[in-house]
mmCIF file of N, CA and C in Angstrom:
data_model
loop_
_atom_site.group_PDB
_atom_site.id
_atom_site.type_symbol
_atom_site.label_atom_id
_atom_site.label_comp_id
_atom_site.label_asym_id
_atom_site.label_seq_id
_atom_site.Cartn_x
_atom_site.Cartn_y
_atom_site.Cartn_z
ATOM 1 N N MET A 28 0.611 -1.324 -0.055
ATOM 2 C CA MET A 28 -0.362 -0.159 -0.071
ATOM 3 C C MET A 28 1.210 1.249 -0.748
ATOM 4 N N ARG A 29 1.680 1.352 0.867
ATOM 5 C CA ARG A 29 2.127 2.495 0.775
ATOM 6 C C ARG A 29 3.441 2.583 -0.210
ATOM 7 N N GLY A 30 4.256 1.348 -0.692
ATOM 8 C CA GLY A 30 4.539 1.533 -1.916
ATOM 9 C C GLY A 30 4.293 2.179 -3.312
ATOM 10 N N ALA A 31 2.734 1.677 -3.232
ATOM 11 C CA ALA A 31 1.296 1.684 -3.936
ATOM 12 C C ALA A 31 1.466 3.132 -3.501
ATOM 13 N N ARG A 32 1.005 3.919 -2.685
ATOM 14 C CA ARG A 32 1.316 5.688 -3.113
ATOM 15 C C ARG A 32 0.867 6.417 -3.004
ATOM 16 N N GLY A 33 3.139 5.809 -3.020
ATOM 17 C CA GLY A 33 3.938 6.450 -3.755
ATOM 18 C C GLY A 33 4.259 6.869 -5.257
ATOM 19 N N THR A 34 3.507 6.070 -6.188
ATOM 20 C CA THR A 34 3.273 6.408 -7.572
ATOM 21 C C THR A 34 2.280 6.772 -7.989
ATOM 22 N N HIS A 35 0.956 7.650 -6.666
ATOM 23 C CA HIS A 35 0.263 8.786 -7.191
ATOM 24 C C HIS A 35 0.753 10.232 -7.425
ATOM 25 N N GLU A 36 0.165 10.910 -7.954
ATOM 26 C CA GLU A 36 -0.113 12.026 -8.241
ATOM 27 C C GLU A 36 0.273 13.141 -6.939
ATOM 28 N N HIS A 37 1.653 13.500 -6.044
ATOM 29 C CA HIS A 37 1.683 14.438 -5.690
ATOM 30 C C HIS A 37 2.518 13.456 -4.598
ATOM 31 N N SER A 38 2.432 12.684 -4.737
ATOM 32 C CA SER A 38 3.350 11.366 -3.486
ATOM 33 C C SER A 38 4.709 11.131 -3.591
ATOM 34 N N ILE A 39 5.676 10.075 -2.763
ATOM 35 C CA ILE A 39 6.328 9.864 -3.049
ATOM 36 C C ILE A 39 7.148 8.887 -2.365
ATOM 37 N N VAL A 40 8.116 7.650 -2.107
ATOM 38 C CA VAL A 40 8.316 6.655 -1.653
ATOM 39 C C VAL A 40 9.245 6.765 -2.023
ATOM 40 N N VAL A 41 10.563 7.085 -1.483
ATOM 41 C CA VAL A 41 12.353 6.709 -1.066
ATOM 42 C C VAL A 41 12.690 5.084 0.184
ATOM 43 N N VAL A 42 13.706 4.960 -0.219
ATOM 44 C CA VAL A 42 14.108 3.380 0.324
ATOM 45 C C VAL A 42 15.486 3.951 0.308
ATOM 46 N N ALA A 43 16.294 3.195 1.412
ATOM 47 C CA ALA A 43 17.317 3.342 1.383
ATOM 48 C C ALA A 43 17.741 1.270 1.197
ATOM 49 N N ILE A 44 19.052 1.021 0.428
ATOM 50 C CA ILE A 44 19.501 -0.346 -0.132
ATOM 51 C C ILE A 44 20.999 -0.213 1.058
ATOM 52 N N ALA A 45 20.987 -2.035 1.287
ATOM 53 C CA ALA A 45 22.450 -1.405 1.814
ATOM 54 C C ALA A 45 22.743 -2.476 0.498
ATOM 55 N N PRO A 46 24.092 -2.085 0.566
ATOM 56 C CA PRO A 46 24.713 -2.575 -0.800
ATOM 57 C C PRO A 46 24.845 -4.294 -0.655
ATOM 58 N N SER A 47 24.687 -4.947 0.293
ATOM 59 C CA SER A 47 23.998 -6.537 -0.074
ATOM 60 C C SER A 47 22.276 -6.962 -0.612
ATOM 61 N N GLY A 48 21.235 -5.371 -1.095
ATOM 62 C CA GLY A 48 20.550 -5.055 -0.965
ATOM 63 C C GLY A 48 19.287 -5.321 -0.517
ATOM 64 N N ARG A 49 19.576 -5.043 0.880
ATOM 65 C CA ARG A 49 19.088 -5.006 1.777
ATOM 66 C C ARG A 49 17.984 -3.962 2.598
ATOM 67 N N TRP A 50 16.747 -3.994 2.289
ATOM 68 C CA TRP A 50 16.285 -2.634 2.275
ATOM 69 C C TRP A 50 16.210 -2.409 4.286
ATOM 70 N N VAL A 51 16.939 -0.418 4.217
ATOM 71 C CA VAL A 51 17.357 -0.527 5.716
ATOM 72 C C VAL A 51 16.739 0.790 6.276
ATOM 73 N N GLY A 52 15.874 1.031 5.254
ATOM 74 C CA GLY A 52 15.005 2.380 5.129
ATOM 75 C C GLY A 52 14.133 3.033 4.144
ATOM 76 N N THR A 53 13.188 3.432 5.275
ATOM 77 C CA THR A 53 11.936 4.002 3.774
ATOM 78 C C THR A 53 10.998 5.145 4.044
ATOM 79 N N MET A 54 10.993 6.016 3.668
ATOM 80 C CA MET A 54 10.160 7.470 4.462
ATOM 81 C C MET A 54 9.206 7.363 2.481
ATOM 82 N N GLY A 55 8.382 7.879 3.294
ATOM 83 C CA GLY A 55 7.264 8.176 2.489
ATOM 84 C C GLY A 55 6.600 9.982 2.206
ATOM 85 N N GLY A 56 6.244 9.859 1.375
ATOM 86 C CA GLY A 56 4.855 11.654 1.432
ATOM 87 C C GLY A 56 4.103 11.638 0.520
ATOM 88 N N TYR A 57 3.157 12.666 1.185
ATOM 89 C CA TYR A 57 1.530 12.500 -0.145
ATOM 90 C C TYR A 57 1.013 13.677 0.484
ATOM 91 N N VAL A 58 0.316 14.012 -0.946
ATOM 92 C CA VAL A 58 -0.129 15.645 0.088
ATOM 93 C C VAL A 58 -1.813 14.603 -0.139
ATOM 94 N N PRO A 59 -2.294 14.995 1.634
ATOM 95 C CA PRO A 59 -3.495 14.819 2.013
ATOM 96 C C PRO A 59 -4.568 15.413 1.117
ATOM 97 N N ASP A 60 -4.680 16.757 1.393
ATOM 98 C CA ASP A 60 -5.198 17.719 1.309
ATOM 99 C C ASP A 60 -4.626 19.944 1.053
ATOM 100 N N GLU A 61 -5.048 20.633 -0.146
ATOM 101 C CA GLU A 61 -4.696 21.776 0.205
ATOM 102 C C GLU A 61 -4.102 22.145 1.654
ATOM 103 N N ALA A 62 -4.850 22.378 2.412
ATOM 104 C CA ALA A 62 -4.077 22.590 3.282
ATOM 105 C C ALA A 62 -3.519 22.057 4.052
ATOM 106 N N THR A 63 -3.797 20.572 4.790
ATOM 107 C CA THR A 63 -2.445 20.416 4.945
ATOM 108 C C THR A 63 -0.840 20.558 4.922
ATOM 109 N N GLY A 64 -1.296 20.338 2.989
ATOM 110 C CA GLY A 64 0.266 19.794 2.832
ATOM 111 C C GLY A 64 0.190 18.744 2.415
ATOM 112 N N ALA A 65 2.312 19.195 2.202
ATOM 113 C CA ALA A 65 3.133 17.656 1.782
ATOM 114 C C ALA A 65 2.657 16.928 3.748
ATOM 115 N N LEU A 66 2.956 15.705 3.856
ATOM 116 C CA LEU A 66 2.699 15.121 4.999
ATOM 117 C C LEU A 66 4.075 14.031 5.065
ATOM 118 N N LEU A 67 4.434 13.620 5.749
ATOM 119 C CA LEU A 67 5.465 12.719 6.267
ATOM 120 C C LEU A 67 4.757 11.732 6.151
ATOM 121 N N VAL A 68 5.392 10.342 5.933
ATOM 122 C CA VAL A 68 4.576 9.374 6.640
ATOM 123 C C VAL A 68 4.934 8.164 5.671
ATOM 124 N N GLY A 69 5.106 6.982 6.815
ATOM 125 C CA GLY A 69 5.836 5.459 7.107
ATOM 126 C C GLY A 69 7.264 5.935 7.122
ATOM 127 N N VAL A 70 7.690 6.385 7.922
ATOM 128 C CA VAL A 70 9.285 6.843 8.272
ATOM 129 C C VAL A 70 9.955 5.114 8.957
ATOM 130 N N TYR A 71 10.367 3.885 8.217
ATOM 131 C CA TYR A 71 11.306 2.921 9.280
ATOM 132 C C TYR A 71 12.289 3.769 8.287
ATOM 133 N N VAL A 72 13.048 3.157 9.685
ATOM 134 C CA VAL A 72 15.055 2.968 9.524
ATOM 135 C C VAL A 72 15.365 1.899 10.501
ATOM 136 N N ALA A 73 16.352 0.915 9.434
ATOM 137 C CA ALA A 73 16.869 -0.446 10.472
ATOM 138 C C ALA A 73 17.695 0.358 11.323
ATOM 139 N N PRO A 74 17.337 -0.421 13.480
ATOM 140 C CA PRO A 74 18.218 -0.170 13.831
ATOM 141 C C PRO A 74 19.120 0.290 13.720
ATOM 142 N N ASP A 75 20.088 -1.079 13.455
ATOM 143 C CA ASP A 75 22.034 -1.252 13.024
ATOM 144 C C ASP A 75 21.556 0.098 11.763
ATOM 145 N N TYR A 76 21.060 1.170 11.303
ATOM 146 C CA TYR A 76 21.133 2.186 10.553
ATOM 147 C C TYR A 76 20.837 3.754 11.053
ATOM 148 N N ARG A 77 19.973 3.699 12.288
ATOM 149 C CA ARG A 77 19.955 4.298 12.868
ATOM 150 C C ARG A 77 21.190 5.329 12.875
ATOM 151 N N GLY A 78 20.494 6.901 13.352
ATOM 152 C CA GLY A 78 21.526 7.477 14.101
ATOM 153 C C GLY A 78 22.437 8.522 12.471
ATOM 154 N N GLY A 79 23.405 9.556 12.950
ATOM 155 C CA GLY A 79 23.466 10.707 12.364
ATOM 156 C C GLY A 79 24.867 9.702 11.917
ATOM 157 N N ALA A 80 25.619 9.406 11.973
ATOM 158 C CA ALA A 80 26.740 8.099 11.866
ATOM 159 C C ALA A 80 26.181 7.658 10.465
ATOM 160 N N ALA A 81 25.052 7.176 10.725
ATOM 161 C CA ALA A 81 25.165 5.583 9.249
ATOM 162 C C ALA A 81 24.809 6.906 7.908
ATOM 163 N N GLY A 82 24.074 8.189 8.712
ATOM 164 C CA GLY A 82 23.168 9.255 7.319
ATOM 165 C C GLY A 82 22.386 8.596 6.835
ATOM 166 N N VAL A 83 21.361 7.040 6.649
ATOM 167 C CA VAL A 83 20.063 6.916 6.112
ATOM 168 C C VAL A 83 19.238 8.400 6.747
ATOM 169 N N THR A 84 18.962 8.458 7.701
ATOM 170 C CA THR A 84 17.919 9.373 7.527
ATOM 171 C C THR A 84 17.653 10.254 6.824
ATOM 172 N N ASP A 85 19.279 10.667 7.526
ATOM 173 C CA ASP A 85 19.374 12.301 6.829
ATOM 174 C C ASP A 85 19.429 12.414 5.486
ATOM 175 N N ALA A 86 19.534 11.173 4.890
ATOM 176 C CA ALA A 86 19.376 10.961 3.419
ATOM 177 C C ALA A 86 18.037 11.136 2.930
ATOM 178 N N LEU A 87 17.643 10.114 3.221
ATOM 179 C CA LEU A 87 16.120 9.913 3.529
ATOM 180 C C LEU A 87 15.411 11.409 3.456
ATOM 181 N N LEU A 88 15.271 11.807 4.594
ATOM 182 C CA LEU A 88 14.328 12.527 5.218
ATOM 183 C C LEU A 88 15.061 14.410 3.887
ATOM 184 N N SER A 89 15.592 14.363 3.385
ATOM 185 C CA SER A 89 16.510 15.711 2.576
ATOM 186 C C SER A 89 15.626 14.864 1.479
ATOM 187 N N ARG A 90 15.816 13.466 0.102
ATOM 188 C CA ARG A 90 15.311 13.960 -0.766
ATOM 189 C C ARG A 90 13.712 14.176 0.213
ATOM 190 N N ILE A 91 12.388 13.968 0.536
ATOM 191 C CA ILE A 91 11.237 14.308 1.301
ATOM 192 C C ILE A 91 11.088 15.468 0.609
ATOM 193 N N GLU A 92 12.576 16.205 2.072
ATOM 194 C CA GLU A 92 11.927 17.436 2.110
ATOM 195 C C GLU A 92 11.900 18.455 0.489
ATOM 196 N N ASP A 93 13.144 18.257 -0.825
ATOM 197 C CA ASP A 93 13.234 18.163 -2.082
ATOM 198 C C ASP A 93 11.875 18.600 -2.745
ATOM 199 N N TRP A 94 11.692 16.819 -2.219
ATOM 200 C CA TRP A 94 9.635 16.773 -2.879
ATOM 201 C C TRP A 94 8.389 17.058 -2.450
ATOM 202 N N ALA A 95 8.672 17.664 -0.740
ATOM 203 C CA ALA A 95 7.445 18.998 -0.153
ATOM 204 C C ALA A 95 7.974 19.794 -0.846
ATOM 205 N N LEU A 96 8.915 20.397 -0.958
ATOM 206 C CA LEU A 96 9.224 21.820 -1.220
ATOM 207 C C LEU A 96 7.913 22.243 -2.719
ATOM 208 N N THR A 97 8.506 21.235 -3.519
ATOM 209 C CA THR A 97 7.410 21.617 -4.299
ATOM 210 C C THR A 97 6.430 20.985 -4.949
ATOM 211 N N GLU A 98 5.993 20.516 -3.809
ATOM 212 C CA GLU A 98 4.171 20.597 -3.052
ATOM 213 C C GLU A 98 4.160 21.704 -1.833
ATOM 214 N N SER A 99 4.795 22.189 -1.144
ATOM 215 C CA SER A 99 3.777 23.033 -0.391
ATOM 216 C C SER A 99 4.453 24.285 0.288
ATOM 217 N N GLY A 100 5.928 23.765 0.334
ATOM 218 C CA GLY A 100 7.051 25.388 1.114
ATOM 219 C C GLY A 100 6.904 24.510 2.433
ATOM 220 N N ARG A 101 6.435 23.371 2.861
ATOM 221 C CA ARG A 101 7.103 22.651 4.382
ATOM 222 C C ARG A 101 6.038 21.716 4.170
ATOM 223 N N LEU A 102 6.347 20.290 5.226
ATOM 224 C CA LEU A 102 6.716 19.860 5.724
ATOM 225 C C LEU A 102 6.293 19.552 6.730
ATOM 226 N N THR A 103 4.824 18.451 7.204
ATOM 227 C CA THR A 103 4.248 18.048 8.238
ATOM 228 C C THR A 103 4.440 16.651 8.830
ATOM 229 N N LEU A 104 4.088 16.322 10.062
ATOM 230 C CA LEU A 104 4.843 15.005 10.181
ATOM 231 C C LEU A 104 4.267 14.591 11.770
ATOM 232 N N HIS A 105 3.769 13.803 11.940
ATOM 233 C CA HIS A 105 3.802 12.994 13.700
ATOM 234 C C HIS A 105 4.176 12.043 13.975
ATOM 235 N N VAL A 106 4.590 11.876 15.015
ATOM 236 C CA VAL A 106 5.157 11.014 16.068
ATOM 237 C C VAL A 106 4.839 11.180 17.241
ATOM 238 N N HIS A 107 4.805 9.959 17.955
ATOM 239 C CA HIS A 107 4.457 9.173 19.343
ATOM 240 C C HIS A 107 5.309 9.990 19.636
ATOM 241 N N GLU A 108 4.208 10.623 21.195
ATOM 242 C CA GLU A 108 4.806 10.954 22.013
ATOM 243 C C GLU A 108 5.728 10.933 22.685
ATOM 244 N N HIS A 109 6.234 9.114 22.980
ATOM 245 C CA HIS A 109 6.980 8.612 23.390
ATOM 246 C C HIS A 109 7.954 8.312 22.578
ATOM 247 N N ASN A 110 8.020 8.241 21.804
ATOM 248 C CA ASN A 110 9.073 8.299 20.399
ATOM 249 C C ASN A 110 10.208 9.526 20.896
ATOM 250 N N ASP A 111 10.785 9.359 21.586
ATOM 251 C CA ASP A 111 12.031 10.785 22.238
ATOM 252 C C ASP A 111 13.216 10.317 21.183
ATOM 253 N N ARG A 112 13.721 9.314 20.660
ATOM 254 C CA ARG A 112 14.540 9.182 19.484
ATOM 255 C C ARG A 112 14.626 10.117 18.483
ATOM 256 N N ALA A 113 13.073 10.070 18.324
ATOM 257 C CA ALA A 113 13.072 10.503 16.497
ATOM 258 C C ALA A 113 12.594 11.553 16.858
ATOM 259 N N ARG A 114 11.831 12.582 17.857
ATOM 260 C CA ARG A 114 11.629 13.765 17.966
ATOM 261 C C ARG A 114 13.086 14.510 17.765
ATOM 262 N N ALA A 115 13.879 14.311 18.245
ATOM 263 C CA ALA A 115 14.931 14.560 18.616
ATOM 264 C C ALA A 115 15.252 14.738 17.535
ATOM 265 N N ALA A 116 15.235 14.092 16.267
ATOM 266 C CA ALA A 116 16.376 13.467 15.502
ATOM 267 C C ALA A 116 15.612 14.489 14.082
ATOM 268 N N TYR A 117 14.064 14.614 14.364
ATOM 269 C CA TYR A 117 13.254 15.572 13.805
ATOM 270 C C TYR A 117 13.666 16.741 13.636
ATOM 271 N N GLU A 118 13.634 17.453 15.562
ATOM 272 C CA GLU A 118 13.726 19.404 15.784
ATOM 273 C C GLU A 118 15.689 19.536 15.420
ATOM 274 N N HIS A 119 15.650 18.590 15.237
ATOM 275 C CA HIS A 119 17.467 18.366 14.646
ATOM 276 C C HIS A 119 17.761 19.068 13.542
ATOM 277 N N ARG A 120 16.499 18.375 12.485
ATOM 278 C CA ARG A 120 16.717 18.659 11.513
ATOM 279 C C ARG A 120 15.389 19.673 11.058
ATOM 280 N N GLY A 121 14.997 21.334 11.952
ATOM 281 C CA GLY A 121 15.033 21.954 11.682
ATOM 282 C C GLY A 121 13.231 22.007 12.162
ATOM 283 N N PHE A 122 12.112 20.717 12.102
ATOM 284 C CA PHE A 122 10.774 20.364 12.487
ATOM 285 C C PHE A 122 10.751 21.237 14.087
ATOM 286 N N ALA A 123 9.307 21.947 14.376
ATOM 287 C CA ALA A 123 8.421 21.981 15.484
ATOM 288 C C ALA A 123 7.615 21.492 15.762
ATOM 289 N N ALA A 124 7.709 21.781 17.242
ATOM 290 C CA ALA A 124 6.221 21.190 17.166
ATOM 291 C C ALA A 124 5.264 22.180 17.435
ATOM 292 N N THR A 125 3.779 21.240 16.657
ATOM 293 C CA THR A 125 3.010 22.384 16.756
ATOM 294 C C THR A 125 1.944 22.817 17.628
ATOM 295 N N GLY A 126 1.951 21.929 18.661
ATOM 296 C CA GLY A 126 0.925 21.954 19.686
ATOM 297 C C GLY A 126 -0.321 20.939 19.502
ATOM 298 N N VAL A 127 -0.533 20.438 18.264
ATOM 299 C CA VAL A 127 -1.468 19.735 17.815
ATOM 300 C C VAL A 127 -1.376 18.465 18.542
ATOM 301 N N THR A 128 -2.019 17.488 18.885
ATOM 302 C CA THR A 128 -1.989 16.174 19.152
ATOM 303 C C THR A 128 -3.207 15.532 18.608
ATOM 304 N N ALA A 129 -3.326 14.409 18.307
ATOM 305 C CA ALA A 129 -3.923 13.194 18.200
ATOM 306 C C ALA A 129 -3.598 12.161 18.778
ATOM 307 N N PRO A 130 -5.333 11.212 19.239
ATOM 308 C CA PRO A 130 -5.247 10.272 19.532
ATOM 309 C C PRO A 130 -3.970 8.748 18.592
ATOM 310 N N TYR A 131 -3.177 8.232 19.103
ATOM 311 C CA TYR A 131 -2.319 7.524 18.448
ATOM 312 C C TYR A 131 -3.526 6.197 17.766
ATOM 313 N N ASP A 132 -3.017 6.128 17.095
ATOM 314 C CA ASP A 132 -3.955 4.295 15.646
ATOM 315 C C ASP A 132 -4.584 2.822 16.199
ATOM 316 N N LEU A 133 -3.110 3.176 17.078
ATOM 317 C CA LEU A 133 -2.498 1.264 17.407
ATOM 318 C C LEU A 133 -2.814 1.688 19.166
ATOM 319 N N ASP A 134 -2.775 2.897 19.237
ATOM 320 C CA ASP A 134 -3.461 2.882 21.077
ATOM 321 C C ASP A 134 -3.608 4.377 21.186
ATOM 322 N N PRO A 135 -5.190 4.725 21.582
ATOM 323 C CA PRO A 135 -5.749 5.565 21.705
ATOM 324 C C PRO A 135 -5.219 6.171 23.026
ATOM 325 N N THR A 136 -4.802 4.963 23.969
ATOM 326 C CA THR A 136 -5.187 6.035 25.212
ATOM 327 C C THR A 136 -3.534 6.799 25.554
ATOM 328 N N THR A 137 -2.869 7.710 23.925
ATOM 329 C CA THR A 137 -1.682 7.581 23.967
ATOM 330 C C THR A 137 -1.719 8.902 22.265
ATOM 331 N N ARG A 138 -0.251 9.592 22.417
ATOM 332 C CA ARG A 138 -0.317 10.940 22.141
ATOM 333 C C ARG A 138 0.095 10.635 20.468
ATOM 334 N N GLU A 139 0.501 11.548 19.087
ATOM 335 C CA GLU A 139 0.928 11.597 18.099
ATOM 336 C C GLU A 139 0.560 13.463 18.062
ATOM 337 N N LEU A 140 1.696 13.385 18.151
ATOM 338 C CA LEU A 140 2.203 14.690 18.177
ATOM 339 C C LEU A 140 2.836 15.193 16.682
ATOM 340 N N GLU A 141 2.056 16.879 16.487
ATOM 341 C CA GLU A 141 2.660 17.117 14.665
ATOM 342 C C GLU A 141 3.328 18.137 15.255
ATOM 343 N N MET A 142 4.703 18.100 14.018
ATOM 344 C CA MET A 142 5.622 18.683 13.492
ATOM 345 C C MET A 142 5.695 19.243 12.488
ATOM 346 N N VAL A 143 5.653 20.561 12.426
ATOM 347 C CA VAL A 143 5.926 21.464 10.423
ATOM 348 C C VAL A 143 7.796 21.505 10.651
ATOM 349 N N LYS A 144 7.676 21.272 9.232
ATOM 350 C CA LYS A 144 8.815 22.384 9.154
ATOM 351 C C LYS A 144 8.735 22.859 7.648
ATOM 352 N N GLN A 145 8.781 24.664 7.347
ATOM 353 C CA GLN A 145 9.069 25.228 6.474
ATOM 354 C C GLN A 145 10.034 24.773 6.083
ATOM 355 N N LEU A 146 10.145 25.228 4.578
ATOM 356 C CA LEU A 146 11.887 24.767 4.448
ATOM 357 C C LEU A 146 11.428 25.827 2.693
ATOM 358 N N THR A 147 12.574 26.238 2.641
ATOM 359 C CA THR A 147 13.611 27.398 2.378
ATOM 360 C C THR A 147 14.381 26.291 0.966
ATOM 361 N N THR A 148 14.538 27.143 -0.014
ATOM 362 C CA THR A 148 15.662 26.266 -0.792
ATOM 363 C C THR A 148 17.448 26.264 -0.925
ATOM 364 N N SER A 149 17.504 25.829 -1.071
ATOM 365 C CA SER A 149 19.853 26.321 -0.467
ATOM 366 C C SER A 149 20.559 26.977 -1.323
#
């Protein structure tokens, strides 16, 4: 489903593949509506490829940001309230919490936090 979403207009899916052929990361983006703009979804990086030294997260996110710049000039995401490592990584990349939260689909007793980054050309 996520891969197919990347083939639709106003959407993208990117993957990171190790020299062995193993998929080690993926991110996607799509525009659900004009008001929301570009939305980052489907983020996964294999545990042994996480962190700044590996560069996988930065490489995938850079490509998504390049795409989002052509769509709306901003990129929005939702991160689980207990995923401190992901939140820190997004903050390091310039995302800021908006204060908007929503129940997490898999556990409505917890929340997802909205974060947004205004994008500019380099």
